[in-house]
Amino acid sequence: MIHLKGSCHCGQVEFEFDSETPVPFMRCYCSICRKTSGGGGYTVNLMGLSKTLVVSKGSDKIKSYRAIKDKTKPAAEQQLCQDRFFCPQCASFLWAYSDEWKQWIYPYASAIDTPMKPPPATASIMLDSAADWADPRRQPRRAEPNQMFDEYPDFSLEMWHKEHGELV
């Protein structure tokens, strides 16, 4: 068991919980995760014990959102998925909760402030819902490695597009 602390970007909400599963390894590419919180086309959740969740700051600020699982179904057949809790000031997603699994919360790894170790392996799920641009199965395998920078690079988004022949 490990004790983890998290917060939103603006600092209005702080929370903590205990987890038996603190390694951020699973990337969810479903359209709900992609559109609500996954800037990279996916989101990463941990699992925590719901009975240990303590909101130490800003409990009155937190809002929640419940997405429709499948919007293509007729309204009478549509189901809502879990509640996704977020800070309305800065829009940081904090954790998800489902009545179906009352014993668990699913904190967003991006909201965790406690240092976490890198996963020894990762898993990508819901790939049938992945956006083409984010689907790891479609990423090019190139001899040129991914460019990495500690800070902003010395080129702009426009410059990159020009260099790679992608400016439209």
Short mmCIF file of C-alpha atoms in Angstrom, two decimals:
data_model
loop_
_atom_site.label_atom_id
_atom_site.label_comp_id
_atom_site.label_asym_id
_atom_site.label_seq_id
_atom_site.Cartn_x
_atom_site.Cartn_y
_atom_site.Cartn_z
CA MET A 1 0.00 0.00 0.00
CA ILE A 2 1.27 3.48 -0.86
CA HIS A 3 -0.14 6.89 0.09
CA LEU A 4 -0.43 9.31 -2.84
CA LYS A 5 -1.25 13.01 -2.97
CA GLY A 6 -2.62 14.95 -5.90
CA SER A 7 -3.88 18.38 -6.88
CA CYS A 8 -5.21 20.45 -9.71
CA HIS A 9 -3.04 22.87 -11.68
CA CYS A 10 -4.34 26.07 -10.07
CA GLY A 11 -4.01 24.68 -6.54
CA GLN A 12 -7.65 25.09 -5.50
CA VAL A 13 -8.09 21.32 -5.01
CA GLU A 14 -5.81 18.91 -3.14
CA PHE A 15 -6.56 15.27 -2.38
CA GLU A 16 -4.91 12.10 -1.12
CA PHE A 17 -5.64 8.38 -1.06
CA ASP A 18 -4.07 4.95 -0.61
CA SER A 19 -3.29 2.69 -3.56
CA GLU A 20 -2.20 -0.88 -4.09
CA THR A 21 -1.79 -0.17 -7.81
CA PRO A 22 0.32 3.02 -8.05
CA VAL A 23 2.18 2.35 -11.31
CA PRO A 24 0.87 4.49 -14.21
CA PHE A 25 1.07 1.91 -17.00
CA MET A 26 -2.28 1.80 -18.82
CA ARG A 27 -3.13 4.29 -21.56
CA CYS A 28 -6.83 4.52 -22.39
CA TYR A 29 -7.56 5.73 -25.93
CA CYS A 30 -11.37 5.72 -25.70
CA SER A 31 -13.06 8.79 -27.12
CA ILE A 32 -14.24 9.89 -23.69
CA CYS A 33 -10.74 9.86 -22.18
CA ARG A 34 -9.26 11.44 -25.31
CA LYS A 35 -11.77 14.29 -25.37
CA THR A 36 -12.07 15.00 -21.65
CA SER A 37 -8.50 14.75 -20.47
CA GLY A 38 -6.08 13.12 -22.87
CA GLY A 39 -3.95 15.80 -24.51
CA GLY A 40 -1.82 13.03 -26.01
CA GLY A 41 -4.88 11.21 -27.31
CA TYR A 42 -5.17 9.07 -24.18
CA THR A 43 -5.33 9.25 -20.40
CA VAL A 44 -3.62 7.26 -17.66
CA ASN A 45 -5.47 6.29 -14.49
CA LEU A 46 -4.31 4.64 -11.30
CA MET A 47 -6.56 2.81 -8.88
CA GLY A 48 -7.09 3.85 -5.27
CA LEU A 49 -9.22 2.74 -2.35
CA SER A 50 -12.29 5.00 -2.32
CA LYS A 51 -12.65 4.76 1.47
CA THR A 52 -9.21 6.39 1.83
CA LEU A 53 -9.94 9.40 -0.42
CA VAL A 54 -9.60 12.67 1.48
CA VAL A 55 -10.09 16.02 -0.22
CA SER A 56 -7.87 18.20 1.94
CA LYS A 57 -8.54 21.43 0.05
CA GLY A 58 -11.33 22.66 -2.20
CA SER A 59 -14.01 20.00 -1.75
CA ASP A 60 -16.61 22.70 -2.39
CA LYS A 61 -14.95 23.58 -5.71
CA ILE A 62 -14.99 20.13 -7.35
CA LYS A 63 -17.38 19.43 -10.22
CA SER A 64 -18.13 16.18 -12.00
CA TYR A 65 -19.08 15.06 -15.49
CA ARG A 66 -20.69 11.83 -16.67
CA ALA A 67 -20.25 11.02 -20.32
CA ILE A 68 -22.54 8.89 -22.45
CA LYS A 69 -20.80 5.59 -23.26
CA ASP A 70 -22.14 5.24 -26.80
CA LYS A 71 -23.84 8.26 -28.40
CA THR A 72 -24.77 6.23 -31.49
CA LYS A 73 -27.42 4.29 -29.55
CA PRO A 74 -31.00 5.58 -29.25
CA ALA A 75 -31.49 7.83 -26.20
CA ALA A 76 -33.50 5.17 -24.33
CA GLU A 77 -30.58 2.71 -24.62
CA GLN A 78 -27.76 5.08 -23.74
CA GLN A 79 -25.76 4.48 -20.57
CA LEU A 80 -23.65 6.90 -18.59
CA CYS A 81 -20.12 5.98 -17.60
CA GLN A 82 -18.36 6.85 -14.34
CA ASP A 83 -18.25 10.30 -12.79
CA ARG A 84 -15.11 12.24 -13.72
CA PHE A 85 -14.21 14.79 -11.06
CA PHE A 86 -12.37 17.96 -12.05
CA CYS A 87 -11.50 21.49 -10.95
CA PRO A 88 -13.75 23.97 -12.77
CA GLN A 89 -11.21 26.78 -12.38
CA CYS A 90 -8.31 25.18 -14.28
CA ALA A 91 -10.10 22.16 -15.83
CA SER A 92 -7.68 19.60 -14.33
CA PHE A 93 -9.21 16.14 -14.15
CA LEU A 94 -8.61 14.63 -10.71
CA TRP A 95 -10.22 11.18 -10.45
CA ALA A 96 -13.05 9.04 -11.76
CA TYR A 97 -15.55 7.03 -9.72
CA SER A 98 -18.14 4.45 -10.69
CA ASP A 99 -21.07 3.16 -8.63
CA GLU A 100 -20.34 -0.19 -10.29
CA TRP A 101 -17.02 -0.44 -8.40
CA LYS A 102 -17.70 1.51 -5.20
CA GLN A 103 -14.52 0.33 -3.50
CA TRP A 104 -12.28 2.09 -6.05
CA ILE A 105 -11.45 5.53 -7.34
CA TYR A 106 -9.44 6.04 -10.51
CA PRO A 107 -7.15 9.04 -10.08
CA TYR A 108 -5.66 10.57 -13.19
CA ALA A 109 -1.89 10.05 -13.12
CA SER A 110 -1.51 13.60 -14.42
CA ALA A 111 -2.97 14.96 -11.16
CA ILE A 112 -0.62 13.04 -8.83
CA ASP A 113 2.09 15.08 -7.10
CA THR A 114 3.77 12.21 -5.24
CA PRO A 115 6.72 10.91 -7.26
CA MET A 116 5.84 7.66 -9.03
CA LYS A 117 8.22 5.20 -10.61
CA PRO A 118 8.12 4.70 -14.37
CA PRO A 119 6.26 1.55 -15.41
CA PRO A 120 8.36 -1.43 -16.47
CA ALA A 121 5.88 -1.92 -19.34
CA THR A 122 2.82 -0.11 -20.68
CA ALA A 123 -0.53 -1.22 -22.06
CA SER A 124 -2.74 0.61 -24.54
CA ILE A 125 -6.48 -0.07 -24.36
CA MET A 126 -9.60 0.92 -26.29
CA LEU A 127 -7.54 1.24 -29.47
CA ASP A 128 -10.62 0.80 -31.67
CA SER A 129 -11.65 4.26 -30.38
CA ALA A 130 -8.24 5.89 -30.82
CA ALA A 131 -7.93 8.92 -33.07
CA ASP A 132 -5.82 8.13 -36.13
CA TRP A 133 -3.19 10.70 -35.16
CA ALA A 134 -2.75 9.14 -31.69
CA ASP A 135 -3.15 5.42 -32.40
CA PRO A 136 0.15 3.80 -31.40
CA ARG A 137 -0.38 1.09 -34.03
CA ARG A 138 -0.23 3.77 -36.73
CA GLN A 139 2.82 5.65 -35.49
CA PRO A 140 5.69 5.58 -37.97
CA ARG A 141 8.70 3.48 -37.17
CA ARG A 142 11.55 5.69 -38.25
CA ALA A 143 15.30 5.57 -38.00
CA GLU A 144 15.07 9.15 -36.70
CA PRO A 145 14.36 9.06 -32.96
CA ASN A 146 11.74 11.10 -31.18
CA GLN A 147 13.13 14.56 -30.49
CA MET A 148 13.19 15.38 -26.77
CA PHE A 149 13.74 18.73 -25.06
CA ASP A 150 14.05 19.74 -21.41
CA GLU A 151 12.46 23.10 -22.26
CA TYR A 152 10.78 24.56 -25.35
CA PRO A 153 12.71 23.76 -28.55
CA ASP A 154 14.31 26.44 -30.69
CA PHE A 155 11.69 25.96 -33.41
CA SER A 156 7.99 26.77 -33.64
CA LEU A 157 5.04 24.54 -34.54
CA GLU A 158 5.04 26.23 -37.95
CA MET A 159 8.77 25.61 -38.44
CA TRP A 160 8.34 21.90 -37.65
CA HIS A 161 5.49 21.62 -40.16
CA LYS A 162 7.59 23.33 -42.84
CA GLU A 163 10.62 21.13 -42.15
CA HIS A 164 8.56 17.95 -42.40
CA GLY A 165 6.55 19.03 -45.46
CA GLU A 166 3.28 19.16 -43.50
CA LEU A 167 2.42 22.89 -43.69
CA VAL A 168 -0.93 23.35 -45.44
#
